């Protein structure tokens, strides 16, 4: 029940923070991009790299995985691999990443309960691990614009299926700004602004304009 006496200036426990989240990037590979038809593939790549740089800026653990990299799908997206040069890429045979013991062990090793999930294709390689992780008690946040399906309908229906099971749809900029949450946090502010300028389109141009007119510390 609502008790006004308990109201205070404090963040919700549902919010993503650098200390409670892990990012899981699933099958951002050439062959998977070839079959993606739910949106502009260059935009999906841009969103994926922006999301990866957000993980890097806030020191959020990232688990990278591919499927059949040597026999069919090709290597991890080079732009994504470049952000995480020291991370192991876990290659699988199973379409459901959550059935791969090495991947699940990597996620468990982070000690985080909130999974920020992105990948290709939404209707297979996201739905399957999302439902599996949710069933085991994890909280799943699906980054819709850093993911794609074979068609707009496939992508949307997959998102709806995950939402119905309890997953939370987000975008990569939403994740970035939720991790920052306070423009007074100067330790990450410069990195956030650089990510925004490089990957956030018109918003990034707005930051360029604001910094040129107002000054280098223009925020928001």
PDB file of C-alpha atoms in Angstrom:
ATOM      1  CA  UNK A   1       0.000   0.000   0.000  1.00  0.00           C
ATOM      2  CA  UNK A   2       1.059   3.579  -0.645  1.00  0.00           C
ATOM      3  CA  UNK A   3       2.469   5.342   2.399  1.00  0.00           C
ATOM      4  CA  UNK A   4       3.442   8.951   1.784  1.00  0.00           C
ATOM      5  CA  UNK A   5       5.694   8.919   4.832  1.00  0.00           C
ATOM      6  CA  UNK A   6       8.027   6.472   3.089  1.00  0.00           C
ATOM      7  CA  UNK A   7       8.445   8.625  -0.040  1.00  0.00           C
ATOM      8  CA  UNK A   8      12.030   9.747  -0.511  1.00  0.00           C
ATOM      9  CA  UNK A   9      14.422  10.908  -3.221  1.00  0.00           C
ATOM     10  CA  UNK A  10      15.809   7.501  -4.167  1.00  0.00           C
ATOM     11  CA  UNK A  11      16.045   5.419  -7.366  1.00  0.00           C
ATOM     12  CA  UNK A  12      13.906   2.361  -8.031  1.00  0.00           C
ATOM     13  CA  UNK A  13      15.530  -1.022  -7.512  1.00  0.00           C
ATOM     14  CA  UNK A  14      14.245  -1.897 -10.974  1.00  0.00           C
ATOM     15  CA  UNK A  15      16.698   0.501 -12.613  1.00  0.00           C
ATOM     16  CA  UNK A  16      19.755  -0.778 -14.427  1.00  0.00           C
ATOM     17  CA  UNK A  17      23.041   0.164 -12.776  1.00  0.00           C
ATOM     18  CA  UNK A  18      26.702  -0.602 -13.516  1.00  0.00           C
ATOM     19  CA  UNK A  19      26.670  -2.933 -10.498  1.00  0.00           C
ATOM     20  CA  UNK A  20      23.572  -5.036 -11.160  1.00  0.00           C
ATOM     21  CA  UNK A  21      23.655  -5.743 -14.901  1.00  0.00           C
ATOM     22  CA  UNK A  22      25.458  -7.921 -17.413  1.00  0.00           C
ATOM     23  CA  UNK A  23      25.274  -7.486 -21.182  1.00  0.00           C
ATOM     24  CA  UNK A  24      24.786 -10.541 -23.372  1.00  0.00           C
ATOM     25  CA  UNK A  25      25.493 -10.093 -27.094  1.00  0.00           C
ATOM     26  CA  UNK A  26      24.136 -13.024 -29.113  1.00  0.00           C
ATOM     27  CA  UNK A  27      25.104 -13.883 -32.695  1.00  0.00           C
ATOM     28  CA  UNK A  28      25.979 -10.497 -34.179  1.00  0.00           C
ATOM     29  CA  UNK A  29      27.542 -12.269 -37.159  1.00  0.00           C
ATOM     30  CA  UNK A  30      27.676 -11.721 -40.955  1.00  0.00           C
ATOM     31  CA  UNK A  31      25.379 -14.570 -41.967  1.00  0.00           C
ATOM     32  CA  UNK A  32      22.814 -13.511 -39.403  1.00  0.00           C
ATOM     33  CA  UNK A  33      22.919  -9.917 -40.653  1.00  0.00           C
ATOM     34  CA  UNK A  34      22.426 -11.162 -44.231  1.00  0.00           C
ATOM     35  CA  UNK A  35      19.075 -12.621 -43.219  1.00  0.00           C
ATOM     36  CA  UNK A  36      17.940  -9.658 -41.125  1.00  0.00           C
ATOM     37  CA  UNK A  37      15.019  -7.787 -42.672  1.00  0.00           C
ATOM     38  CA  UNK A  38      13.239  -6.136 -39.743  1.00  0.00           C
ATOM     39  CA  UNK A  39      15.135  -2.874 -39.995  1.00  0.00           C
ATOM     40  CA  UNK A  40      18.121  -1.105 -41.481  1.00  0.00           C
ATOM     41  CA  UNK A  41      21.142  -3.294 -40.832  1.00  0.00           C
ATOM     42  CA  UNK A  42      23.537  -0.364 -40.572  1.00  0.00           C
ATOM     43  CA  UNK A  43      21.332   1.096 -37.845  1.00  0.00           C
ATOM     44  CA  UNK A  44      21.355  -2.206 -35.955  1.00  0.00           C
ATOM     45  CA  UNK A  45      25.160  -2.310 -36.171  1.00  0.00           C
ATOM     46  CA  UNK A  46      25.373   1.291 -34.959  1.00  0.00           C
ATOM     47  CA  UNK A  47      23.064   0.563 -32.019  1.00  0.00           C
ATOM     48  CA  UNK A  48      24.997  -2.586 -31.142  1.00  0.00           C
ATOM     49  CA  UNK A  49      28.316  -0.765 -31.054  1.00  0.00           C
ATOM     50  CA  UNK A  50      26.804   2.095 -29.054  1.00  0.00           C
ATOM     51  CA  UNK A  51      25.465  -0.439 -26.548  1.00  0.00           C
ATOM     52  CA  UNK A  52      28.850  -2.161 -26.354  1.00  0.00           C
ATOM     53  CA  UNK A  53      30.601   1.146 -25.708  1.00  0.00           C
ATOM     54  CA  UNK A  54      28.089   1.819 -22.924  1.00  0.00           C
ATOM     55  CA  UNK A  55      29.152  -1.440 -21.278  1.00  0.00           C
ATOM     56  CA  UNK A  56      32.782  -0.437 -21.662  1.00  0.00           C
ATOM     57  CA  UNK A  57      32.240   3.070 -20.255  1.00  0.00           C
ATOM     58  CA  UNK A  58      30.497   1.792 -17.126  1.00  0.00           C
ATOM     59  CA  UNK A  59      32.551  -1.383 -16.706  1.00  0.00           C
ATOM     60  CA  UNK A  60      29.464  -3.570 -17.134  1.00  0.00           C
ATOM     61  CA  UNK A  61      30.485  -7.210 -17.778  1.00  0.00           C
ATOM     62  CA  UNK A  62      29.858  -8.339 -21.339  1.00  0.00           C
ATOM     63  CA  UNK A  63      29.370 -11.902 -22.533  1.00  0.00           C
ATOM     64  CA  UNK A  64      29.872 -12.411 -26.268  1.00  0.00           C
ATOM     65  CA  UNK A  65      28.613 -15.457 -28.106  1.00  0.00           C
ATOM     66  CA  UNK A  66      28.368 -16.739 -31.671  1.00  0.00           C
ATOM     67  CA  UNK A  67      26.740 -19.742 -33.297  1.00  0.00           C
ATOM     68  CA  UNK A  68      28.526 -21.971 -35.812  1.00  0.00           C
ATOM     69  CA  UNK A  69      31.113 -19.269 -36.462  1.00  0.00           C
ATOM     70  CA  UNK A  70      33.470 -21.454 -38.508  1.00  0.00           C
ATOM     71  CA  UNK A  71      30.937 -23.594 -40.329  1.00  0.00           C
ATOM     72  CA  UNK A  72      28.177 -21.165 -41.303  1.00  0.00           C
ATOM     73  CA  UNK A  73      27.635 -17.792 -39.615  1.00  0.00           C
ATOM     74  CA  UNK A  74      31.088 -16.210 -39.706  1.00  0.00           C
ATOM     75  CA  UNK A  75      32.979 -14.305 -36.996  1.00  0.00           C
ATOM     76  CA  UNK A  76      31.662 -11.855 -34.467  1.00  0.00           C
ATOM     77  CA  UNK A  77      30.871  -8.401 -35.875  1.00  0.00           C
ATOM     78  CA  UNK A  78      34.345  -6.777 -36.117  1.00  0.00           C
ATOM     79  CA  UNK A  79      33.133  -3.451 -34.711  1.00  0.00           C
ATOM     80  CA  UNK A  80      31.792  -5.293 -31.659  1.00  0.00           C
ATOM     81  CA  UNK A  81      34.935  -7.374 -31.211  1.00  0.00           C
ATOM     82  CA  UNK A  82      37.000  -4.174 -31.354  1.00  0.00           C
ATOM     83  CA  UNK A  83      35.209  -2.806 -28.270  1.00  0.00           C
ATOM     84  CA  UNK A  84      36.033  -5.974 -26.297  1.00  0.00           C
ATOM     85  CA  UNK A  85      39.456  -7.109 -27.570  1.00  0.00           C
ATOM     86  CA  UNK A  86      40.181  -9.179 -24.457  1.00  0.00           C
ATOM     87  CA  UNK A  87      36.809 -10.907 -24.150  1.00  0.00           C
ATOM     88  CA  UNK A  88      36.453 -14.561 -25.045  1.00  0.00           C
ATOM     89  CA  UNK A  89      33.832 -15.219 -27.703  1.00  0.00           C
ATOM     90  CA  UNK A  90      31.844 -18.316 -26.800  1.00  0.00           C
ATOM     91  CA  UNK A  91      30.906 -20.255 -29.930  1.00  0.00           C
ATOM     92  CA  UNK A  92      27.957 -22.634 -29.765  1.00  0.00           C
ATOM     93  CA  UNK A  93      26.109 -25.245 -31.764  1.00  0.00           C
ATOM     94  CA  UNK A  94      22.758 -24.744 -30.050  1.00  0.00           C
ATOM     95  CA  UNK A  95      20.401 -22.012 -31.269  1.00  0.00           C
ATOM     96  CA  UNK A  96      19.366 -21.441 -27.652  1.00  0.00           C
ATOM     97  CA  UNK A  97      22.379 -19.815 -26.033  1.00  0.00           C
ATOM     98  CA  UNK A  98      21.014 -20.738 -22.601  1.00  0.00           C
ATOM     99  CA  UNK A  99      21.569 -24.426 -23.384  1.00  0.00           C
ATOM    100  CA  UNK A 100      25.314 -23.852 -23.704  1.00  0.00           C
ATOM    101  CA  UNK A 101      27.068 -24.624 -20.413  1.00  0.00           C
ATOM    102  CA  UNK A 102      30.012 -22.291 -21.048  1.00  0.00           C
ATOM    103  CA  UNK A 103      27.748 -19.331 -21.756  1.00  0.00           C
ATOM    104  CA  UNK A 104      25.554 -19.882 -18.715  1.00  0.00           C
ATOM    105  CA  UNK A 105      28.683 -20.262 -16.577  1.00  0.00           C
ATOM    106  CA  UNK A 106      30.003 -16.947 -17.942  1.00  0.00           C
ATOM    107  CA  UNK A 107      26.770 -15.154 -17.067  1.00  0.00           C
ATOM    108  CA  UNK A 108      26.642 -16.748 -13.616  1.00  0.00           C
ATOM    109  CA  UNK A 109      30.259 -15.770 -12.950  1.00  0.00           C
ATOM    110  CA  UNK A 110      29.331 -12.072 -13.137  1.00  0.00           C
ATOM    111  CA  UNK A 111      26.971 -12.435 -10.174  1.00  0.00           C
ATOM    112  CA  UNK A 112      24.498 -10.107 -11.909  1.00  0.00           C
ATOM    113  CA  UNK A 113      20.739 -10.758 -12.051  1.00  0.00           C
ATOM    114  CA  UNK A 114      19.743  -8.262 -14.763  1.00  0.00           C
ATOM    115  CA  UNK A 115      20.626  -9.386 -18.309  1.00  0.00           C
ATOM    116  CA  UNK A 116      20.751  -6.720 -21.014  1.00  0.00           C
ATOM    117  CA  UNK A 117      20.159  -8.878 -24.089  1.00  0.00           C
ATOM    118  CA  UNK A 118      20.689  -8.124 -27.773  1.00  0.00           C
ATOM    119  CA  UNK A 119      21.304 -10.147 -30.908  1.00  0.00           C
ATOM    120  CA  UNK A 120      20.165 -11.756 -34.128  1.00  0.00           C
ATOM    121  CA  UNK A 121      17.626 -13.073 -34.840  1.00  0.00           C
ATOM    122  CA  UNK A 122      15.028 -11.787 -32.398  1.00  0.00           C
ATOM    123  CA  UNK A 123      12.596 -14.633 -33.066  1.00  0.00           C
ATOM    124  CA  UNK A 124      15.157 -17.369 -32.401  1.00  0.00           C
ATOM    125  CA  UNK A 125      18.430 -16.381 -30.766  1.00  0.00           C
ATOM    126  CA  UNK A 126      16.828 -13.848 -28.418  1.00  0.00           C
ATOM    127  CA  UNK A 127      13.500 -15.488 -27.617  1.00  0.00           C
ATOM    128  CA  UNK A 128      15.014 -18.813 -26.632  1.00  0.00           C
ATOM    129  CA  UNK A 129      17.608 -17.572 -24.093  1.00  0.00           C
ATOM    130  CA  UNK A 130      15.274 -14.831 -22.861  1.00  0.00           C
ATOM    131  CA  UNK A 131      12.525 -17.293 -21.963  1.00  0.00           C
ATOM    132  CA  UNK A 132      15.050 -19.714 -20.483  1.00  0.00           C
ATOM    133  CA  UNK A 133      16.754 -17.087 -18.306  1.00  0.00           C
ATOM    134  CA  UNK A 134      13.433 -15.632 -17.172  1.00  0.00           C
ATOM    135  CA  UNK A 135      12.233 -19.058 -16.082  1.00  0.00           C
ATOM    136  CA  UNK A 136      15.338 -19.400 -13.897  1.00  0.00           C
ATOM    137  CA  UNK A 137      14.802 -16.102 -12.120  1.00  0.00           C
ATOM    138  CA  UNK A 138      16.825 -13.624 -14.157  1.00  0.00           C
ATOM    139  CA  UNK A 139      15.480 -10.222 -15.188  1.00  0.00           C
ATOM    140  CA  UNK A 140      15.835  -9.704 -18.934  1.00  0.00           C
ATOM    141  CA  UNK A 141      16.008  -6.357 -20.737  1.00  0.00           C
ATOM    142  CA  UNK A 142      15.822  -6.778 -24.517  1.00  0.00           C
ATOM    143  CA  UNK A 143      17.554  -4.061 -26.532  1.00  0.00           C
ATOM    144  CA  UNK A 144      15.202  -3.873 -29.492  1.00  0.00           C
ATOM    145  CA  UNK A 145      17.239  -1.592 -31.751  1.00  0.00           C
ATOM    146  CA  UNK A 146      20.457  -3.594 -31.275  1.00  0.00           C
ATOM    147  CA  UNK A 147      18.578  -6.696 -32.413  1.00  0.00           C
ATOM    148  CA  UNK A 148      16.814  -7.790 -35.583  1.00  0.00           C
ATOM    149  CA  UNK A 149      14.649 -10.498 -37.079  1.00  0.00           C
ATOM    150  CA  UNK A 150      14.091 -11.811 -40.570  1.00  0.00           C
ATOM    151  CA  UNK A 151      11.074  -9.528 -41.037  1.00  0.00           C
ATOM    152  CA  UNK A 152       9.342  -6.686 -39.168  1.00  0.00           C
ATOM    153  CA  UNK A 153       6.593  -9.101 -38.113  1.00  0.00           C
ATOM    154  CA  UNK A 154       9.068 -11.692 -36.850  1.00  0.00           C
ATOM    155  CA  UNK A 155      10.905  -9.072 -34.796  1.00  0.00           C
ATOM    156  CA  UNK A 156       7.735  -7.539 -33.337  1.00  0.00           C
ATOM    157  CA  UNK A 157       6.053 -10.852 -32.547  1.00  0.00           C
ATOM    158  CA  UNK A 158       9.217 -12.068 -30.822  1.00  0.00           C
ATOM    159  CA  UNK A 159       9.372  -8.908 -28.722  1.00  0.00           C
ATOM    160  CA  UNK A 160       5.737  -9.367 -27.741  1.00  0.00           C
ATOM    161  CA  UNK A 161       6.370 -12.978 -26.765  1.00  0.00           C
ATOM    162  CA  UNK A 162       9.274 -11.968 -24.533  1.00  0.00           C
ATOM    163  CA  UNK A 163       7.316  -9.079 -23.013  1.00  0.00           C
ATOM    164  CA  UNK A 164       4.432 -11.426 -22.226  1.00  0.00           C
ATOM    165  CA  UNK A 165       6.907 -13.664 -20.381  1.00  0.00           C
ATOM    166  CA  UNK A 166       8.250 -10.750 -18.333  1.00  0.00           C
ATOM    167  CA  UNK A 167      11.092  -9.283 -20.394  1.00  0.00           C
ATOM    168  CA  UNK A 168      11.461  -5.506 -20.564  1.00  0.00           C
ATOM    169  CA  UNK A 169      11.980  -3.844 -23.980  1.00  0.00           C
ATOM    170  CA  UNK A 170      14.580  -1.051 -24.060  1.00  0.00           C
ATOM    171  CA  UNK A 171      16.728   0.821 -26.578  1.00  0.00           C
ATOM    172  CA  UNK A 172      20.477   1.262 -26.476  1.00  0.00           C
ATOM    173  CA  UNK A 173      20.331   4.997 -25.678  1.00  0.00           C
ATOM    174  CA  UNK A 174      17.857   4.245 -22.898  1.00  0.00           C
ATOM    175  CA  UNK A 175      20.358   1.780 -21.401  1.00  0.00           C
ATOM    176  CA  UNK A 176      23.231   4.270 -21.740  1.00  0.00           C
ATOM    177  CA  UNK A 177      21.371   7.085 -20.015  1.00  0.00           C
ATOM    178  CA  UNK A 178      19.920   4.821 -17.321  1.00  0.00           C
ATOM    179  CA  UNK A 179      23.450   3.748 -16.439  1.00  0.00           C
ATOM    180  CA  UNK A 180      24.555   7.396 -16.271  1.00  0.00           C
ATOM    181  CA  UNK A 181      21.353   8.663 -14.605  1.00  0.00           C
ATOM    182  CA  UNK A 182      22.966  11.790 -13.176  1.00  0.00           C
ATOM    183  CA  UNK A 183      24.815  14.372 -15.267  1.00  0.00           C
ATOM    184  CA  UNK A 184      26.875  15.227 -12.186  1.00  0.00           C
ATOM    185  CA  UNK A 185      28.670  11.874 -12.437  1.00  0.00           C
ATOM    186  CA  UNK A 186      31.797  13.299 -13.990  1.00  0.00           C
ATOM    187  CA  UNK A 187      33.745  10.027 -13.978  1.00  0.00           C
ATOM    188  CA  UNK A 188      31.597   8.689 -16.848  1.00  0.00           C
ATOM    189  CA  UNK A 189      30.175  11.910 -18.311  1.00  0.00           C
ATOM    190  CA  UNK A 190      32.902  12.476 -20.964  1.00  0.00           C
ATOM    191  CA  UNK A 191      32.643   8.891 -22.230  1.00  0.00           C
ATOM    192  CA  UNK A 192      28.856   9.090 -22.415  1.00  0.00           C
ATOM    193  CA  UNK A 193      29.035  12.304 -24.436  1.00  0.00           C
ATOM    194  CA  UNK A 194      31.521  10.741 -26.860  1.00  0.00           C
ATOM    195  CA  UNK A 195      29.289   7.699 -27.332  1.00  0.00           C
ATOM    196  CA  UNK A 196      26.264   9.918 -27.926  1.00  0.00           C
ATOM    197  CA  UNK A 197      28.112  12.051 -30.485  1.00  0.00           C
ATOM    198  CA  UNK A 198      29.363   8.982 -32.345  1.00  0.00           C
ATOM    199  CA  UNK A 199      26.225   6.832 -32.339  1.00  0.00           C
ATOM    200  CA  UNK A 200      23.078   8.723 -31.273  1.00  0.00           C
ATOM    201  CA  UNK A 201      22.255  10.480 -34.529  1.00  0.00           C
ATOM    202  CA  UNK A 202      20.407  13.785 -34.162  1.00  0.00           C
ATOM    203  CA  UNK A 203      20.809  13.637 -30.380  1.00  0.00           C
ATOM    204  CA  UNK A 204      24.551  13.445 -30.895  1.00  0.00           C
ATOM    205  CA  UNK A 205      24.459  16.436 -33.228  1.00  0.00           C
ATOM    206  CA  UNK A 206      22.531  18.288 -30.535  1.00  0.00           C
ATOM    207  CA  UNK A 207      25.346  17.608 -28.087  1.00  0.00           C
ATOM    208  CA  UNK A 208      27.897  18.858 -30.625  1.00  0.00           C
ATOM    209  CA  UNK A 209      25.850  22.036 -31.062  1.00  0.00           C
ATOM    210  CA  UNK A 210      25.337  22.560 -27.329  1.00  0.00           C
ATOM    211  CA  UNK A 211      29.000  22.091 -26.554  1.00  0.00           C
ATOM    212  CA  UNK A 212      30.034  24.499 -29.296  1.00  0.00           C
ATOM    213  CA  UNK A 213      27.577  27.199 -28.161  1.00  0.00           C
ATOM    214  CA  UNK A 214      27.289  26.660 -24.386  1.00  0.00           C
ATOM    215  CA  UNK A 215      30.613  25.033 -23.686  1.00  0.00           C
ATOM    216  CA  UNK A 216      32.272  21.660 -23.207  1.00  0.00           C
ATOM    217  CA  UNK A 217      30.259  20.890 -20.077  1.00  0.00           C
ATOM    218  CA  UNK A 218      26.807  21.236 -21.671  1.00  0.00           C
ATOM    219  CA  UNK A 219      24.735  18.343 -20.298  1.00  0.00           C
ATOM    220  CA  UNK A 220      21.531  16.523 -21.159  1.00  0.00           C
TER     221      UNK A 220
END
